[in-house]
Amino acid sequence: ADIEAGKKKAAVCAACHGQDGISMIPNYPNLKGQKAAYTEKQLFAFKDKKRNDPIMAAQAAALSDDDIKNLAAYYESLGKK
Amino acid sequence: ADIEAGKKKAAVCAACHGQDGISMIPNYPNLKGQKAAYTEKQLFAFKDKKRNDPIMAAQAAALSDDDIKNLAAYYESLGKK
C-alpha cells in the first residue's frame, strides 16, 4: 500500500477523525495506529453496505480499493511514530 | 462508569484485543485509548444486532448495559496512561 497516497486521501477523513487520527468527536473513533487489516475490513463493509452508517457509506462509496488500502496503511503508520 | 469494574470485565476481551488493548490479530481492532462513546455505541450495536459479527454478538449478549459502559471507560482510560 502507498502510505503517502493514503496521507493525501486522508485529508477528507481528518474532518471527523482528526489531523493525527485522534478524533475530537466522542462518537467518531480514533484511527491513529489502528490495525490496517481492521480498517480495510470496515471500509469495505461500509462500501458494500455490510456495515451501515450514513456518513461512512457516502465516504466509502467515493473510495477505490487502492484508496482503502492506502488509507488503512497510512493510519496504522501513524501509530508507529 | 466504573473503570475498575471495566478492567475486571475486560479479562475476557483481552484474549482477542490484547492485555493492554493492542490486539495481536490484524483483523481485531486495538481498543487502547479508543473513544468511550464510540466503543459503547459499537457494543450496543453488536448487542442489538445493528452491527453483525458472530464473535462479538456472543460477547455483547453476555454484557449488561453497565458492563458496556465500564468497559468503554476502561479502554479509553488506557489511552491516558
JSON list of C-alpha atoms in Angstrom, two decimals:
[
{"chain": "A", "resi": 1, "resn": "ALA", "atom": "CA", "xyz": [0.00, 0.00, 0.00]},
{"chain": "A", "resi": 2, "resn": "ASP", "atom": "CA", "xyz": [1.12, 3.58, -0.64]},
{"chain": "A", "resi": 3, "resn": "ILE", "atom": "CA", "xyz": [1.20, 5.44, 2.67]},
{"chain": "A", "resi": 4, "resn": "GLU", "atom": "CA", "xyz": [1.91, 8.80, 1.01]},
{"chain": "A", "resi": 5, "resn": "ALA", "atom": "CA", "xyz": [-1.14, 8.42, -1.23]},
{"chain": "A", "resi": 6, "resn": "GLY", "atom": "CA", "xyz": [-3.10, 7.39, 1.87]},
{"chain": "A", "resi": 7, "resn": "LYS", "atom": "CA", "xyz": [-1.99, 10.54, 3.63]},
{"chain": "A", "resi": 8, "resn": "LYS", "atom": "CA", "xyz": [-3.23, 12.75, 0.76]},
{"chain": "A", "resi": 9, "resn": "LYS", "atom": "CA", "xyz": [-6.53, 10.85, 0.61]},
{"chain": "A", "resi": 10, "resn": "ALA", "atom": "CA", "xyz": [-6.93, 11.21, 4.41]},
{"chain": "A", "resi": 11, "resn": "ALA", "atom": "CA", "xyz": [-7.45, 14.97, 4.16]},
{"chain": "A", "resi": 12, "resn": "VAL", "atom": "CA", "xyz": [-11.19, 14.40, 3.87]},
{"chain": "A", "resi": 13, "resn": "CYS", "atom": "CA", "xyz": [-11.21, 11.91, 6.76]},
{"chain": "A", "resi": 14, "resn": "ALA", "atom": "CA", "xyz": [-9.39, 14.35, 9.05]},
{"chain": "A", "resi": 15, "resn": "ALA", "atom": "CA", "xyz": [-12.52, 16.47, 9.29]},
{"chain": "A", "resi": 16, "resn": "CYS", "atom": "CA", "xyz": [-14.05, 13.89, 11.64]},
{"chain": "A", "resi": 17, "resn": "HIS", "atom": "CA", "xyz": [-11.16, 11.63, 12.59]},
{"chain": "A", "resi": 18, "resn": "GLY", "atom": "CA", "xyz": [-8.70, 14.44, 13.37]},
{"chain": "A", "resi": 19, "resn": "GLN", "atom": "CA", "xyz": [-5.48, 15.57, 11.64]},
{"chain": "A", "resi": 20, "resn": "ASP", "atom": "CA", "xyz": [-3.47, 12.99, 13.57]},
{"chain": "A", "resi": 21, "resn": "GLY", "atom": "CA", "xyz": [-6.14, 10.33, 13.64]},
{"chain": "A", "resi": 22, "resn": "ILE", "atom": "CA", "xyz": [-7.40, 11.29, 17.10]},
{"chain": "A", "resi": 23, "resn": "SER", "atom": "CA", "xyz": [-10.99, 12.44, 16.70]},
{"chain": "A", "resi": 24, "resn": "MET", "atom": "CA", "xyz": [-12.43, 15.39, 18.59]},
{"chain": "A", "resi": 25, "resn": "ILE", "atom": "CA", "xyz": [-15.91, 13.94, 18.37]},
{"chain": "A", "resi": 26, "resn": "PRO", "atom": "CA", "xyz": [-16.70, 11.30, 21.03]},
{"chain": "A", "resi": 27, "resn": "ASN", "atom": "CA", "xyz": [-18.83, 9.18, 18.70]},
{"chain": "A", "resi": 28, "resn": "TYR", "atom": "CA", "xyz": [-16.16, 9.04, 15.97]},
{"chain": "A", "resi": 29, "resn": "PRO", "atom": "CA", "xyz": [-13.33, 6.57, 16.51]},
{"chain": "A", "resi": 30, "resn": "ASN", "atom": "CA", "xyz": [-9.67, 7.37, 16.74]},
{"chain": "A", "resi": 31, "resn": "LEU", "atom": "CA", "xyz": [-7.86, 5.84, 13.73]},
{"chain": "A", "resi": 32, "resn": "LYS", "atom": "CA", "xyz": [-4.29, 6.58, 14.77]},
{"chain": "A", "resi": 33, "resn": "GLY", "atom": "CA", "xyz": [-2.32, 3.32, 14.87]},
{"chain": "A", "resi": 34, "resn": "GLN", "atom": "CA", "xyz": [-5.42, 1.20, 14.18]},
{"chain": "A", "resi": 35, "resn": "LYS", "atom": "CA", "xyz": [-4.73, -2.19, 12.59]},
{"chain": "A", "resi": 36, "resn": "ALA", "atom": "CA", "xyz": [-4.68, -1.76, 8.78]},
{"chain": "A", "resi": 37, "resn": "ALA", "atom": "CA", "xyz": [-6.45, -5.09, 8.19]},
{"chain": "A", "resi": 38, "resn": "TYR", "atom": "CA", "xyz": [-9.26, -3.98, 10.53]},
{"chain": "A", "resi": 39, "resn": "THR", "atom": "CA", "xyz": [-9.61, -0.52, 8.98]},
{"chain": "A", "resi": 40, "resn": "GLU", "atom": "CA", "xyz": [-9.67, -2.05, 5.49]},
{"chain": "A", "resi": 41, "resn": "LYS", "atom": "CA", "xyz": [-12.30, -4.57, 6.52]},
{"chain": "A", "resi": 42, "resn": "GLN", "atom": "CA", "xyz": [-14.55, -1.81, 7.91]},
{"chain": "A", "resi": 43, "resn": "LEU", "atom": "CA", "xyz": [-14.15, 0.49, 4.89]},
{"chain": "A", "resi": 44, "resn": "PHE", "atom": "CA", "xyz": [-15.05, -2.37, 2.54]},
{"chain": "A", "resi": 45, "resn": "ALA", "atom": "CA", "xyz": [-18.00, -3.23, 4.81]},
{"chain": "A", "resi": 46, "resn": "PHE", "atom": "CA", "xyz": [-19.25, 0.38, 4.63]},
{"chain": "A", "resi": 47, "resn": "LYS", "atom": "CA", "xyz": [-18.74, 0.32, 0.85]},
{"chain": "A", "resi": 48, "resn": "ASP", "atom": "CA", "xyz": [-20.61, -2.99, 0.42]},
{"chain": "A", "resi": 49, "resn": "LYS", "atom": "CA", "xyz": [-23.32, -1.98, 2.92]},
{"chain": "A", "resi": 50, "resn": "LYS", "atom": "CA", "xyz": [-22.42, -4.89, 5.20]},
{"chain": "A", "resi": 51, "resn": "ARG", "atom": "CA", "xyz": [-21.93, -2.25, 7.88]},
{"chain": "A", "resi": 52, "resn": "ASN", "atom": "CA", "xyz": [-24.34, 0.67, 7.92]},
{"chain": "A", "resi": 53, "resn": "ASP", "atom": "CA", "xyz": [-23.58, 4.27, 8.70]},
{"chain": "A", "resi": 54, "resn": "PRO", "atom": "CA", "xyz": [-24.99, 7.07, 6.54]},
{"chain": "A", "resi": 55, "resn": "ILE", "atom": "CA", "xyz": [-21.88, 9.26, 6.77]},
{"chain": "A", "resi": 56, "resn": "MET", "atom": "CA", "xyz": [-19.39, 6.46, 6.19]},
{"chain": "A", "resi": 57, "resn": "ALA", "atom": "CA", "xyz": [-21.49, 4.97, 3.36]},
{"chain": "A", "resi": 58, "resn": "ALA", "atom": "CA", "xyz": [-21.03, 8.22, 1.44]},
{"chain": "A", "resi": 59, "resn": "GLN", "atom": "CA", "xyz": [-17.32, 8.37, 2.21]},
{"chain": "A", "resi": 60, "resn": "ALA", "atom": "CA", "xyz": [-16.61, 4.75, 1.33]},
{"chain": "A", "resi": 61, "resn": "ALA", "atom": "CA", "xyz": [-18.59, 4.96, -1.91]},
{"chain": "A", "resi": 62, "resn": "ALA", "atom": "CA", "xyz": [-16.09, 7.57, -3.12]},
{"chain": "A", "resi": 63, "resn": "LEU", "atom": "CA", "xyz": [-13.07, 5.38, -2.38]},
{"chain": "A", "resi": 64, "resn": "SER", "atom": "CA", "xyz": [-11.38, 2.95, -4.75]},
{"chain": "A", "resi": 65, "resn": "ASP", "atom": "CA", "xyz": [-9.99, -0.33, -3.44]},
{"chain": "A", "resi": 66, "resn": "ASP", "atom": "CA", "xyz": [-6.49, 1.17, -3.59]},
{"chain": "A", "resi": 67, "resn": "ASP", "atom": "CA", "xyz": [-7.63, 4.28, -1.69]},
{"chain": "A", "resi": 68, "resn": "ILE", "atom": "CA", "xyz": [-8.96, 1.99, 1.03]},
{"chain": "A", "resi": 69, "resn": "LYS", "atom": "CA", "xyz": [-5.71, 0.03, 1.29]},
{"chain": "A", "resi": 70, "resn": "ASN", "atom": "CA", "xyz": [-3.59, 3.21, 1.27]},
{"chain": "A", "resi": 71, "resn": "LEU", "atom": "CA", "xyz": [-5.74, 4.89, 3.92]},
{"chain": "A", "resi": 72, "resn": "ALA", "atom": "CA", "xyz": [-5.63, 1.82, 6.18]},
{"chain": "A", "resi": 73, "resn": "ALA", "atom": "CA", "xyz": [-1.85, 1.63, 5.86]},
{"chain": "A", "resi": 74, "resn": "TYR", "atom": "CA", "xyz": [-1.50, 5.36, 6.48]},
{"chain": "A", "resi": 75, "resn": "TYR", "atom": "CA", "xyz": [-3.49, 5.32, 9.72]},
{"chain": "A", "resi": 76, "resn": "GLU", "atom": "CA", "xyz": [-1.65, 2.26, 11.01]},
{"chain": "A", "resi": 77, "resn": "SER", "atom": "CA", "xyz": [1.65, 4.01, 10.26]},
{"chain": "A", "resi": 78, "resn": "LEU", "atom": "CA", "xyz": [0.61, 6.95, 12.45]},
{"chain": "A", "resi": 79, "resn": "GLY", "atom": "CA", "xyz": [0.78, 4.64, 15.42]},
{"chain": "A", "resi": 80, "resn": "LYS", "atom": "CA", "xyz": [4.37, 3.76, 14.75]},
{"chain": "A", "resi": 81, "resn": "LYS", "atom": "CA", "xyz": [5.64, 7.35, 15.06]},
{"chain": "B", "resi": 1, "resn": "ALA", "atom": "CA", "xyz": [-18.73, 4.45, 34.72]},
{"chain": "B", "resi": 2, "resn": "ASP", "atom": "CA", "xyz": [-16.61, 2.21, 36.92]},
{"chain": "B", "resi": 3, "resn": "ILE", "atom": "CA", "xyz": [-13.20, 1.76, 35.32]},
{"chain": "B", "resi": 4, "resn": "GLU", "atom": "CA", "xyz": [-12.08, -0.84, 37.88]},
{"chain": "B", "resi": 5, "resn": "ALA", "atom": "CA", "xyz": [-15.16, -2.95, 37.13]},
{"chain": "B", "resi": 6, "resn": "GLY", "atom": "CA", "xyz": [-14.44, -2.45, 33.43]},
{"chain": "B", "resi": 7, "resn": "LYS", "atom": "CA", "xyz": [-10.91, -3.71, 33.92]},
{"chain": "B", "resi": 8, "resn": "LYS", "atom": "CA", "xyz": [-12.13, -6.89, 35.60]},
{"chain": "B", "resi": 9, "resn": "LYS", "atom": "CA", "xyz": [-14.74, -7.44, 32.86]},
{"chain": "B", "resi": 10, "resn": "ALA", "atom": "CA", "xyz": [-12.07, -6.86, 30.17]},
{"chain": "B", "resi": 11, "resn": "ALA", "atom": "CA", "xyz": [-10.28, -10.08, 31.07]},
{"chain": "B", "resi": 12, "resn": "VAL", "atom": "CA", "xyz": [-12.42, -11.91, 28.51]},
{"chain": "B", "resi": 13, "resn": "CYS", "atom": "CA", "xyz": [-11.83, -9.22, 25.85]},
{"chain": "B", "resi": 14, "resn": "ALA", "atom": "CA", "xyz": [-8.08, -9.37, 26.29]},
{"chain": "B", "resi": 15, "resn": "ALA", "atom": "CA", "xyz": [-7.99, -12.73, 24.57]},
{"chain": "B", "resi": 16, "resn": "CYS", "atom": "CA", "xyz": [-8.50, -11.01, 21.22]},
{"chain": "B", "resi": 17, "resn": "HIS", "atom": "CA", "xyz": [-7.93, -7.33, 21.94]},
{"chain": "B", "resi": 18, "resn": "GLY", "atom": "CA", "xyz": [-4.71, -7.79, 23.95]},
{"chain": "B", "resi": 19, "resn": "GLN", "atom": "CA", "xyz": [-3.91, -7.28, 27.65]},
{"chain": "B", "resi": 20, "resn": "ASP", "atom": "CA", "xyz": [-3.23, -3.60, 27.03]},
{"chain": "B", "resi": 21, "resn": "GLY", "atom": "CA", "xyz": [-5.86, -3.14, 24.36]},
{"chain": "B", "resi": 22, "resn": "ILE", "atom": "CA", "xyz": [-3.42, -3.61, 21.49]},
{"chain": "B", "resi": 23, "resn": "SER", "atom": "CA", "xyz": [-4.57, -6.68, 19.58]},
{"chain": "B", "resi": 24, "resn": "MET", "atom": "CA", "xyz": [-2.13, -9.24, 18.16]},
{"chain": "B", "resi": 25, "resn": "ILE", "atom": "CA", "xyz": [-4.61, -10.24, 15.47]},
{"chain": "B", "resi": 26, "resn": "PRO", "atom": "CA", "xyz": [-4.64, -7.94, 12.41]},
{"chain": "B", "resi": 27, "resn": "ASN", "atom": "CA", "xyz": [-8.40, -8.22, 11.88]},
{"chain": "B", "resi": 28, "resn": "TYR", "atom": "CA", "xyz": [-9.23, -7.33, 15.50]},
{"chain": "B", "resi": 29, "resn": "PRO", "atom": "CA", "xyz": [-9.10, -3.65, 16.41]},
{"chain": "B", "resi": 30, "resn": "ASN", "atom": "CA", "xyz": [-6.92, -2.05, 19.03]},
{"chain": "B", "resi": 31, "resn": "LEU", "atom": "CA", "xyz": [-9.12, -0.67, 21.83]},
{"chain": "B", "resi": 32, "resn": "LYS", "atom": "CA", "xyz": [-6.46, 1.14, 23.83]},
{"chain": "B", "resi": 33, "resn": "GLY", "atom": "CA", "xyz": [-7.47, 4.81, 24.18]},
{"chain": "B", "resi": 34, "resn": "GLN", "atom": "CA", "xyz": [-10.49, 4.40, 21.91]},
{"chain": "B", "resi": 35, "resn": "LYS", "atom": "CA", "xyz": [-13.29, 6.94, 22.46]},
{"chain": "B", "resi": 36, "resn": "ALA", "atom": "CA", "xyz": [-15.64, 5.56, 25.15]},
{"chain": "B", "resi": 37, "resn": "ALA", "atom": "CA", "xyz": [-18.73, 6.88, 23.36]},
{"chain": "B", "resi": 38, "resn": "TYR", "atom": "CA", "xyz": [-17.67, 5.06, 20.19]},
{"chain": "B", "resi": 39, "resn": "THR", "atom": "CA", "xyz": [-16.88, 1.77, 21.96]},
{"chain": "B", "resi": 40, "resn": "GLU", "atom": "CA", "xyz": [-20.22, 1.92, 23.80]},
{"chain": "B", "resi": 41, "resn": "LYS", "atom": "CA", "xyz": [-22.09, 2.61, 20.58]},
{"chain": "B", "resi": 42, "resn": "GLN", "atom": "CA", "xyz": [-20.47, -0.41, 18.89]},
{"chain": "B", "resi": 43, "resn": "LEU", "atom": "CA", "xyz": [-21.05, -2.80, 21.82]},
{"chain": "B", "resi": 44, "resn": "PHE", "atom": "CA", "xyz": [-24.74, -1.82, 21.94]},
{"chain": "B", "resi": 45, "resn": "ALA", "atom": "CA", "xyz": [-24.89, -2.23, 18.14]},
{"chain": "B", "resi": 46, "resn": "PHE", "atom": "CA", "xyz": [-23.46, -5.75, 18.42]},
{"chain": "B", "resi": 47, "resn": "LYS", "atom": "CA", "xyz": [-25.89, -6.48, 21.28]},
{"chain": "B", "resi": 48, "resn": "ASP", "atom": "CA", "xyz": [-28.91, -5.18, 19.32]},
{"chain": "B", "resi": 49, "resn": "LYS", "atom": "CA", "xyz": [-27.75, -6.85, 16.07]},
{"chain": "B", "resi": 50, "resn": "LYS", "atom": "CA", "xyz": [-27.45, -3.44, 14.39]},
{"chain": "B", "resi": 51, "resn": "ARG", "atom": "CA", "xyz": [-23.87, -4.40, 13.69]},
{"chain": "B", "resi": 52, "resn": "ASN", "atom": "CA", "xyz": [-23.17, -8.01, 12.81]},
{"chain": "B", "resi": 53, "resn": "ASP", "atom": "CA", "xyz": [-20.20, -10.12, 13.84]},
{"chain": "B", "resi": 54, "resn": "PRO", "atom": "CA", "xyz": [-20.68, -13.67, 15.10]},
{"chain": "B", "resi": 55, "resn": "ILE", "atom": "CA", "xyz": [-17.93, -13.45, 17.71]},
{"chain": "B", "resi": 56, "resn": "MET", "atom": "CA", "xyz": [-18.89, -10.02, 19.03]},
{"chain": "B", "resi": 57, "resn": "ALA", "atom": "CA", "xyz": [-22.60, -10.91, 19.03]},
{"chain": "B", "resi": 58, "resn": "ALA", "atom": "CA", "xyz": [-21.86, -13.65, 21.54]},
{"chain": "B", "resi": 59, "resn": "GLN", "atom": "CA", "xyz": [-19.66, -11.40, 23.65]},
{"chain": "B", "resi": 60, "resn": "ALA", "atom": "CA", "xyz": [-22.07, -8.46, 23.67]},
{"chain": "B", "resi": 61, "resn": "ALA", "atom": "CA", "xyz": [-25.02, -10.68, 24.52]},
{"chain": "B", "resi": 62, "resn": "ALA", "atom": "CA", "xyz": [-23.29, -11.58, 27.80]},
{"chain": "B", "resi": 63, "resn": "LEU", "atom": "CA", "xyz": [-22.77, -7.94, 28.77]},
{"chain": "B", "resi": 64, "resn": "SER", "atom": "CA", "xyz": [-25.13, -5.77, 30.81]},
{"chain": "B", "resi": 65, "resn": "ASP", "atom": "CA", "xyz": [-25.52, -2.08, 29.97]},
{"chain": "B", "resi": 66, "resn": "ASP", "atom": "CA", "xyz": [-23.28, -1.22, 32.93]},
{"chain": "B", "resi": 67, "resn": "ASP", "atom": "CA", "xyz": [-20.64, -3.72, 31.78]},
{"chain": "B", "resi": 68, "resn": "ILE", "atom": "CA", "xyz": [-20.65, -1.98, 28.38]},
{"chain": "B", "resi": 69, "resn": "LYS", "atom": "CA", "xyz": [-20.24, 1.48, 29.92]},
{"chain": "B", "resi": 70, "resn": "ASN", "atom": "CA", "xyz": [-17.49, 0.30, 32.29]},
{"chain": "B", "resi": 71, "resn": "LEU", "atom": "CA", "xyz": [-15.60, -1.49, 29.52]},
{"chain": "B", "resi": 72, "resn": "ALA", "atom": "CA", "xyz": [-15.77, 1.54, 27.24]},
{"chain": "B", "resi": 73, "resn": "ALA", "atom": "CA", "xyz": [-14.50, 3.82, 30.01]},
{"chain": "B", "resi": 74, "resn": "TYR", "atom": "CA", "xyz": [-11.74, 1.35, 30.91]},
{"chain": "B", "resi": 75, "resn": "TYR", "atom": "CA", "xyz": [-10.36, 1.14, 27.37]},
{"chain": "B", "resi": 76, "resn": "GLU", "atom": "CA", "xyz": [-10.48, 4.91, 26.91]},
{"chain": "B", "resi": 77, "resn": "SER", "atom": "CA", "xyz": [-8.57, 5.28, 30.18]},
{"chain": "B", "resi": 78, "resn": "LEU", "atom": "CA", "xyz": [-5.78, 3.06, 28.85]},
{"chain": "B", "resi": 79, "resn": "GLY", "atom": "CA", "xyz": [-5.01, 5.78, 26.35]},
{"chain": "B", "resi": 80, "resn": "LYS", "atom": "CA", "xyz": [-4.47, 8.33, 29.06]},
{"chain": "B", "resi": 81, "resn": "LYS", "atom": "CA", "xyz": [-1.64, 6.47, 30.80]}
]
